[in-house]
Short mmCIF file of C-alpha atoms and ligand atoms in Angstrom, two decimals:
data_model
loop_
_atom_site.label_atom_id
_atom_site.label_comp_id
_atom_site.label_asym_id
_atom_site.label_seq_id
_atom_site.Cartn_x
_atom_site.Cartn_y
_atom_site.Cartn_z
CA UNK A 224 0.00 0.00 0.00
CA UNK A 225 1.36 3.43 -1.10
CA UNK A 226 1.74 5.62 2.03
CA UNK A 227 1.50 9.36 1.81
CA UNK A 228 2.26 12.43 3.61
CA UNK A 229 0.84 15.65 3.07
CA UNK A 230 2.04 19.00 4.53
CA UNK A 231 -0.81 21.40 4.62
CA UNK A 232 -3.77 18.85 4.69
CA UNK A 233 -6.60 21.48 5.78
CA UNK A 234 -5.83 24.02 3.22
CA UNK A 235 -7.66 24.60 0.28
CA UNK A 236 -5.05 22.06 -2.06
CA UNK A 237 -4.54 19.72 0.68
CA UNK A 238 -8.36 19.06 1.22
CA UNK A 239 -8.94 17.89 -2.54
CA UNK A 240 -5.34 15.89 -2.14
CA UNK A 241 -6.74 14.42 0.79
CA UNK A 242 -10.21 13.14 -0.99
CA UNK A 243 -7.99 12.14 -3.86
CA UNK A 244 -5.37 9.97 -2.16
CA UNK A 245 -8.40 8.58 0.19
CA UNK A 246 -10.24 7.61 -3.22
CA UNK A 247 -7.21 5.51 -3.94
CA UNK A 248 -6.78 3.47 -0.79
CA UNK A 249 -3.64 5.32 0.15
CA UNK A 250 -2.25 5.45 3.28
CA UNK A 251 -2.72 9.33 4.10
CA UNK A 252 -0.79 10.56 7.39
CA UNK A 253 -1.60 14.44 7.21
CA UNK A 254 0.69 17.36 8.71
CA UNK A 255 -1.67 19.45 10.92
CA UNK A 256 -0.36 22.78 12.68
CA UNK A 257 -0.71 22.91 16.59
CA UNK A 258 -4.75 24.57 17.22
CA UNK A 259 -5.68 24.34 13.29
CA UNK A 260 -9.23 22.92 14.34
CA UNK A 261 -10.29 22.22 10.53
CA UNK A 262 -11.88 19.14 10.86
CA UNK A 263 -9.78 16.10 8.67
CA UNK A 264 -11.78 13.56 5.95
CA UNK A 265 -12.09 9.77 8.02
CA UNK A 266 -9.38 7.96 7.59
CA UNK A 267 -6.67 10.23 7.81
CA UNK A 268 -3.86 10.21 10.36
CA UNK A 269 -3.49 13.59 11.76
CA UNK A 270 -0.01 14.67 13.57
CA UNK A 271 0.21 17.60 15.16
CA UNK A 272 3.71 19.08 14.19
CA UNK A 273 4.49 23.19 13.37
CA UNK A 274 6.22 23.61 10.21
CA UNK A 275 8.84 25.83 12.70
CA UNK A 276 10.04 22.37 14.34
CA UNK A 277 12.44 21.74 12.69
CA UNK A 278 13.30 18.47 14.83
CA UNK A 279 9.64 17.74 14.57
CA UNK A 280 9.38 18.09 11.20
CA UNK A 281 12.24 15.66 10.34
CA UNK A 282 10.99 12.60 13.16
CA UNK A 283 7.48 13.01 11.41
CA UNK A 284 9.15 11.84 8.04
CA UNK A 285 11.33 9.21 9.51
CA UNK A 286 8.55 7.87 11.17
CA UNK A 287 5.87 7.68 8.80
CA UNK A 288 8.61 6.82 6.31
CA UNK A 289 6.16 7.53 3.42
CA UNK A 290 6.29 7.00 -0.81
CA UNK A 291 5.03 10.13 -1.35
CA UNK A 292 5.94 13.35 0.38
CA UNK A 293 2.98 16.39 -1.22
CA UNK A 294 4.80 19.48 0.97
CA UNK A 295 1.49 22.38 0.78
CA UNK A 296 2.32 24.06 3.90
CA UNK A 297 3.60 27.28 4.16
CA UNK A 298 2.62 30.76 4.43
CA UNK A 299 0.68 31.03 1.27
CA UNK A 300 -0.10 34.44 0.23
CA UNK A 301 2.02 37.19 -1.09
CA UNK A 302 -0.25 39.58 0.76
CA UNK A 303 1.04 38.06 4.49
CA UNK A 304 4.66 37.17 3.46
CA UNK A 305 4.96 41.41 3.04
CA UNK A 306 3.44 41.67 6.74
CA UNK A 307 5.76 38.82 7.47
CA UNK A 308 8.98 38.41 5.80
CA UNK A 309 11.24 36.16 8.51
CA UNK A 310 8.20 33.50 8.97
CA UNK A 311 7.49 33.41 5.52
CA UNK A 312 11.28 32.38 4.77
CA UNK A 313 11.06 29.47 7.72
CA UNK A 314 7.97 27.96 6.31
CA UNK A 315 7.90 28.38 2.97
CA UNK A 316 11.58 27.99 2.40
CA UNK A 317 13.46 26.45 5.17
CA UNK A 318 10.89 23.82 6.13
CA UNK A 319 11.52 22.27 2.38
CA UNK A 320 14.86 21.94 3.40
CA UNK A 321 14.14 19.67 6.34
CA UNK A 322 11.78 17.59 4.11
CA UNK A 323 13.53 17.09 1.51
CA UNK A 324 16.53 15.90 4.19
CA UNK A 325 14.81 13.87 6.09
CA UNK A 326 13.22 12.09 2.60
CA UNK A 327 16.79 11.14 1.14
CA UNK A 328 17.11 9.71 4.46
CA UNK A 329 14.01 7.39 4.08
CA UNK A 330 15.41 6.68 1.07
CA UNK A 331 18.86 5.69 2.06
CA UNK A 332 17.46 3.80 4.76
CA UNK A 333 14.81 2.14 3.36
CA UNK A 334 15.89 1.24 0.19
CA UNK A 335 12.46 2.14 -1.08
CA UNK A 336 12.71 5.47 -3.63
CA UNK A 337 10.65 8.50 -1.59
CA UNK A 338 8.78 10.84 -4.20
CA UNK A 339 8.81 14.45 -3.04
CA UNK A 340 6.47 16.98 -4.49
CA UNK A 341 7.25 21.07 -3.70
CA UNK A 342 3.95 22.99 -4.53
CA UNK A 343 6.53 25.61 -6.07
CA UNK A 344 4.92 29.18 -7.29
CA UNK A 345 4.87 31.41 -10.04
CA UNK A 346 6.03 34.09 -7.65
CA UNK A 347 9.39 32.78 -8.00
CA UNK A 348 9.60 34.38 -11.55
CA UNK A 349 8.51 37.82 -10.12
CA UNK A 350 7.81 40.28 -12.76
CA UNK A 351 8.77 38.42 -16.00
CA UNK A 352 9.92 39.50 -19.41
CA UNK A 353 9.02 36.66 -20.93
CA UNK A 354 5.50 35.43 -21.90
CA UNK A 355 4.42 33.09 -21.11
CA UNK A 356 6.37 32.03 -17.91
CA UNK A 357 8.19 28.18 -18.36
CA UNK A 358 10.51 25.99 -16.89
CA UNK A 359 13.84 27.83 -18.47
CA UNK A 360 12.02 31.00 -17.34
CA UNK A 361 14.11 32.93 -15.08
CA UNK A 362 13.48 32.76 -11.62
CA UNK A 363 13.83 36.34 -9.95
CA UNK A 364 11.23 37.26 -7.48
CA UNK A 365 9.80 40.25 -6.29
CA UNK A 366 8.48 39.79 -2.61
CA UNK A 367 9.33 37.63 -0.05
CA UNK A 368 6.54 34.96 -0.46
CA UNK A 369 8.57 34.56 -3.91
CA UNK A 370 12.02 34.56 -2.88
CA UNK A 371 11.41 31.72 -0.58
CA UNK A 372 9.40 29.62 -2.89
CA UNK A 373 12.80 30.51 -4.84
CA UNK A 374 14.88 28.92 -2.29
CA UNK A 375 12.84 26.10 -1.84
CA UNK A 376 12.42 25.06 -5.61
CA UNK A 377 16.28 25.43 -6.29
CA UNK A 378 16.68 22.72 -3.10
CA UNK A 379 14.56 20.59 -4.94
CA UNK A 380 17.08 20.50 -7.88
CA UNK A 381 19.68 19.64 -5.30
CA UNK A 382 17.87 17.01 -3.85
CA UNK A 383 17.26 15.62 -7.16
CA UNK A 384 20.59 15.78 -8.02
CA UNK A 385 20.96 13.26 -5.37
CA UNK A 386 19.39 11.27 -6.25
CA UNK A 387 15.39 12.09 -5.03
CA UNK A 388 12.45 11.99 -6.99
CA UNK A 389 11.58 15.44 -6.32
CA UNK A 390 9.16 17.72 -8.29
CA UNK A 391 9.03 20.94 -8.42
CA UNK A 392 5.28 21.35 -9.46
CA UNK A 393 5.46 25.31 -10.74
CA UNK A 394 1.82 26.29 -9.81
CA UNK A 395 -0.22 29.35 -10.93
CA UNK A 396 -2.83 30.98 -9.12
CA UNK A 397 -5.73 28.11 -8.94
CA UNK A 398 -8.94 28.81 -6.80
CA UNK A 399 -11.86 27.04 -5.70
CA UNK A 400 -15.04 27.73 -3.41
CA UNK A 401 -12.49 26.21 -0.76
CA UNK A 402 -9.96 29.36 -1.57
CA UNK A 403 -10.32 32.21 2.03
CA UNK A 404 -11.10 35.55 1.03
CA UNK A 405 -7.78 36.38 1.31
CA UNK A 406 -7.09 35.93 -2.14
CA UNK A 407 -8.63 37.68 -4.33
CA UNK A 408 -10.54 35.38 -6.72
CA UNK A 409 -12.42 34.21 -3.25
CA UNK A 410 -12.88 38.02 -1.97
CA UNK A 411 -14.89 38.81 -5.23
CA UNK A 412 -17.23 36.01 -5.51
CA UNK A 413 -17.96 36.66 -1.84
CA UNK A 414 -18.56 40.69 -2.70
CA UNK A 415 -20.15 39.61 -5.55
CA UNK A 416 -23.12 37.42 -4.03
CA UNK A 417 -22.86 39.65 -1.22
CA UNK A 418 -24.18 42.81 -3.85
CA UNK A 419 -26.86 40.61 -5.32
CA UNK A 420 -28.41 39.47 -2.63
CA UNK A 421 -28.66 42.75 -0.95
CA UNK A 422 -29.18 44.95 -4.22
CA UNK A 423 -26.55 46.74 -3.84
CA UNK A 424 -22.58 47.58 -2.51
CA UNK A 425 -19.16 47.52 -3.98
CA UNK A 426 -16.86 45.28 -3.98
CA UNK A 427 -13.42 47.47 -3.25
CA UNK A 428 -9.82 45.70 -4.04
CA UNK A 429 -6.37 46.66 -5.18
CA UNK A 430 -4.65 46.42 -8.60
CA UNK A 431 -7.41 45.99 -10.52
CA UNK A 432 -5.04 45.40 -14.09
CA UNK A 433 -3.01 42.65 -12.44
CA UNK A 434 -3.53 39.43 -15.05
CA UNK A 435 -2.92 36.10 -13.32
CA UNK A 436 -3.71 32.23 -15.06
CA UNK A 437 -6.24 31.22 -12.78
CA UNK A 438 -7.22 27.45 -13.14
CA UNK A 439 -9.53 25.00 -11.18
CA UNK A 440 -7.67 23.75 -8.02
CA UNK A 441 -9.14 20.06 -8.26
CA UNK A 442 -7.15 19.95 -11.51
CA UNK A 443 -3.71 21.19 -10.13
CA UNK A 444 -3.53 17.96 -7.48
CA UNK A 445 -3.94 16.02 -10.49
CA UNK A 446 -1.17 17.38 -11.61
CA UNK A 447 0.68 17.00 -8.54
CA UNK A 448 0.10 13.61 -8.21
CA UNK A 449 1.16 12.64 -11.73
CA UNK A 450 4.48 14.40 -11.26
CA UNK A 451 4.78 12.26 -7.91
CA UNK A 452 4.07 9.11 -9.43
CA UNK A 453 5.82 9.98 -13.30
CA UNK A 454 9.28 8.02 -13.86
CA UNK A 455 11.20 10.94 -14.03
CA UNK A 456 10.97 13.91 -11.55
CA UNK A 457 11.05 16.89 -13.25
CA UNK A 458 9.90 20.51 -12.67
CA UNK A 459 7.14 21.59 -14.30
CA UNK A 460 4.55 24.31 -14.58
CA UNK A 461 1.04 23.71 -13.89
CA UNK A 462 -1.22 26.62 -15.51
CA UNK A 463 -3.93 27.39 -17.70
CA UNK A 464 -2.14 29.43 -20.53
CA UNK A 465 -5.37 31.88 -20.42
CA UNK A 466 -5.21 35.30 -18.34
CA UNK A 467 -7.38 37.85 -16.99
CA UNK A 468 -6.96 41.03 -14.89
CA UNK A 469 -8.92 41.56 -11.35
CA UNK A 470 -11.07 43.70 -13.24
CA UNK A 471 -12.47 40.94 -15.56
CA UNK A 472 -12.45 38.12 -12.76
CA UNK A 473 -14.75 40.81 -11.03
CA UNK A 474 -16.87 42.25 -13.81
CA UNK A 475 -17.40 38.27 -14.65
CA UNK A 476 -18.58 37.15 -11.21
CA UNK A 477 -20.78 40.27 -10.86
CA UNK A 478 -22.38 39.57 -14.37
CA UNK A 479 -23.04 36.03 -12.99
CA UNK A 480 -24.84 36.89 -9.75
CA UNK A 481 -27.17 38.41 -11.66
CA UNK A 482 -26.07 42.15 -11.31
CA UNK A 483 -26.65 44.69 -14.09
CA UNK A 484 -23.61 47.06 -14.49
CA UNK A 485 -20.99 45.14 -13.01
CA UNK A 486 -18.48 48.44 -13.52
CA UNK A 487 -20.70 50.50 -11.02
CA UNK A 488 -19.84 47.73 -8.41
CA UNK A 489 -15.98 47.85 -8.11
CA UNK A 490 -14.17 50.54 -6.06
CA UNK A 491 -10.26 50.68 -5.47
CA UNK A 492 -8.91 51.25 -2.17
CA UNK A 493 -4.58 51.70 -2.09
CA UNK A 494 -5.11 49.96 1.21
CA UNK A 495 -5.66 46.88 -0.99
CA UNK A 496 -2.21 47.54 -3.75
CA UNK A 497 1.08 45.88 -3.12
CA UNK A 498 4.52 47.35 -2.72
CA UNK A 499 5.60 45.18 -5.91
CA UNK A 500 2.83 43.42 -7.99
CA UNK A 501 3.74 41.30 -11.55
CA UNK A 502 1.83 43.14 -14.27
CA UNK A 503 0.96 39.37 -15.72
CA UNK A 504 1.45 35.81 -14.78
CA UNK A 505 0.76 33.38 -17.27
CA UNK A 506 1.95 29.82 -17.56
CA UNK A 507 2.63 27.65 -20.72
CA UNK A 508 1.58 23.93 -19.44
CA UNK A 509 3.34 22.17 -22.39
CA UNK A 510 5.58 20.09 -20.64
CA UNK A 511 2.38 19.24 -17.83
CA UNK A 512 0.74 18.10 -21.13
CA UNK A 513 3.26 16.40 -22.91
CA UNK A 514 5.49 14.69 -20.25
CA UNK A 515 2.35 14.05 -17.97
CA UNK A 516 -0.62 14.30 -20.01
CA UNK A 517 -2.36 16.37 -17.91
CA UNK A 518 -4.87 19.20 -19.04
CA UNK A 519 -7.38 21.74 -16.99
CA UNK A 520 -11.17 20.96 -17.15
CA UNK A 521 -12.94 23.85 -16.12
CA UNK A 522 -12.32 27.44 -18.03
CA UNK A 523 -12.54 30.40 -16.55
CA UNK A 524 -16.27 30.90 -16.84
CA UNK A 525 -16.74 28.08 -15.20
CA UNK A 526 -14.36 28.46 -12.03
CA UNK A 527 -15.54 31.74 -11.69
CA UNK A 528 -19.82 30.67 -11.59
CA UNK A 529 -18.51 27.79 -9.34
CA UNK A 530 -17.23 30.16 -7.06
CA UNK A 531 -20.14 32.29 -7.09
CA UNK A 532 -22.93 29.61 -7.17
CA UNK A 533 -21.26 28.72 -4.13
CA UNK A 534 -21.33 32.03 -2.02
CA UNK A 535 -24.78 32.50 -3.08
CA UNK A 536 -25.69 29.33 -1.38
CA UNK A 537 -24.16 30.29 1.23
CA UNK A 538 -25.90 33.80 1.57
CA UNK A 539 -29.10 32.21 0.72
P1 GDP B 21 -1.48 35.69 -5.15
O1 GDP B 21 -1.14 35.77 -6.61
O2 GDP B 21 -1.10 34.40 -4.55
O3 GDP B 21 -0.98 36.85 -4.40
O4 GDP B 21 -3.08 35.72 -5.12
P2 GDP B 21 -4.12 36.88 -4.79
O5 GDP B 21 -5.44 36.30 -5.16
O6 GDP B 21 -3.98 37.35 -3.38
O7 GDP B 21 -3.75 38.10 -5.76
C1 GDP B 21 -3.89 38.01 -7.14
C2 GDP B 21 -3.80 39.40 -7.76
O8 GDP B 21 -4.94 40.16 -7.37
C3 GDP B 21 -2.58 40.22 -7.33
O9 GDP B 21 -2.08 40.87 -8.47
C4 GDP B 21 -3.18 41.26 -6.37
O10 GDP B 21 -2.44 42.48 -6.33
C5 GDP B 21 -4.52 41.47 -7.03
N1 GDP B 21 -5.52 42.10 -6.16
C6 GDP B 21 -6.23 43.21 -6.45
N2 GDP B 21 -7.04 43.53 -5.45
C7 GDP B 21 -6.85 42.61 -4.47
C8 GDP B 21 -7.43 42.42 -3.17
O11 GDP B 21 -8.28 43.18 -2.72
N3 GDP B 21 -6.99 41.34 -2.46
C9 GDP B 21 -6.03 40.48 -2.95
N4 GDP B 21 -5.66 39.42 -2.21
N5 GDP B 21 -5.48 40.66 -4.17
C10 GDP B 21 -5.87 41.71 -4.92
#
């Protein structure tokens, strides 16, 4: 039986990871931060480590000594990593480190190969002069959520250099009704089923010209998942190839609660812009389709009146 560990089990990719790996009859021991009281699907074994612990974090993976290794966890937004620059670089960077350590010594141990997947980001490219962003791209970040993705994705080339299946699994922005408001995708469909249902409001955000590849995130475990189980580990970018500024996402989700003029429902607040902020992100998934033959389902339409049907349920 394949055993599996996931870092980041109660966030929105671990909790479609989880139902996957379930679905399969895997094994599924899932990392859980002290006082997170999401509640876990049956049949998964929590453990209760921080991502800080270092010493923790390393006796977890000896002792679970698991095939798969799917590392979520982290600070996850750009928005916090500003407000928190030194804890973003110990979770989302360092911790990798300790994973991908204490997996080569499974490995060496066990005799058994250990597949390690980093949810890598396309913040590590920053602001990029190329279009779209690949796997030759350039990595140069521009805030500190980025820069220690950076750090963490070159370790994985290390580690597979020694000899680990590790993955770097380049992922663009990809939303669900399971994203938190504090991204923005999640903070619009809220606004916008918040406006119909009471006839009225703004919704009031940031950079409203940002473009960003926004896919379905059901399809971007998929895709993490292949590259775990593929016989080469490679890094690879998981995307769309499609993009669209705030302003569309938001004129789109408006448009499909129902509301007439979805211009006269957007206001702009600086409170809401970001020191540094790519003008576009947008991925080309060739090698995801070729090497893993992997391809989104949904389109943006239809992520966008997923997210929306949902809040409205919710409301109603
Ligand atoms: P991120 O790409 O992981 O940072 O995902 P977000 O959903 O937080 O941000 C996506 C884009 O939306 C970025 O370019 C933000 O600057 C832009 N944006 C515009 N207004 C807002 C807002 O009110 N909240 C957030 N989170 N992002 C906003």
């Amino acid at each position: 039986m394949t055993v599996a560990l996931v870092t980041g089990i109660t966030g929105q990719d671990g909790s479609y990871l989880a139902e996957r790996l379930l679905s399969e009859g895997v094994e599924l021991h899932g990392m859980v931060r002290p006082g997170d009281e999401a509640s876990l699907p049956d049949g998964v074994h929590p453990h209760r480590v921080d991502l800080a612990d270092q010493a923790g974090l390393r006796d977890l993976v000896l002792d679970v000594a698991p095939d798969e290794v799917y590392h979520l966890a982290g600070v996850s937004s750009v928005a916090r990593s500003w407000q928190e620059p030194v804890l973003t670089a110990a979770l989302t960077g360092m911790a990798s480190a300790v994973l991908l350590d204490a997996a080569l010594a499974v490995q060496e141990r066990s005799g058994h190969p250990v597949r390690v997947v980093q949810a890598s980001s396309a913040e590590i490219f920053g602001d990029p002069d190329r279009v779209p962003q690949d796997e030759g791209t350039t990595v140069r970040p521009t805030n500190p959520y980025g820069a220690a993705k950076a750090y963490a994705h070159h370790l994985v080339g290390v580690y597979r250099a020694r000899g680990l299946h590790a993955v770097g699994a380049i992922l663009f922005n990809h939303e669900s009704p399971r994203r938190p408001p504090s991204f923005v995708t999640r903070k619009i469909t809220q606004g916008a089923a918040r406006v119909a249902v009471d006839g009225g409001g703004v919704i009031t955000l940031g950079n409203l010209d940002a473009r960003r590849d926004w896919g379905w995130a059901p399809d971007y475990v998929d895709a993490l998942v292949r590259a775990a189980r593929h016989h080469t580990a490679l890094d690879v970018v998981v995307a769309t190839g499609a993009t669209h500024s705030v302003r569309e996402f938001a004129e789109a989700a408006l448009a499909h609660a129902g509301v007439g003029d979805p211009a006269a429902h957007l206001a702009t607040d600086p409170a809401f812009t970001r020191p540094t902020d790519a003008a576009q992100l947008v991925g080309d998934p060739t090698r995801a389709r070729t090497e893993l033959g992997w391809s989104p389902t949904r389109s943006f339409e239809q992520i966008v009146a997923a997210m929306v049907d949902h809040d409205l349920e919710l409301l109603r």
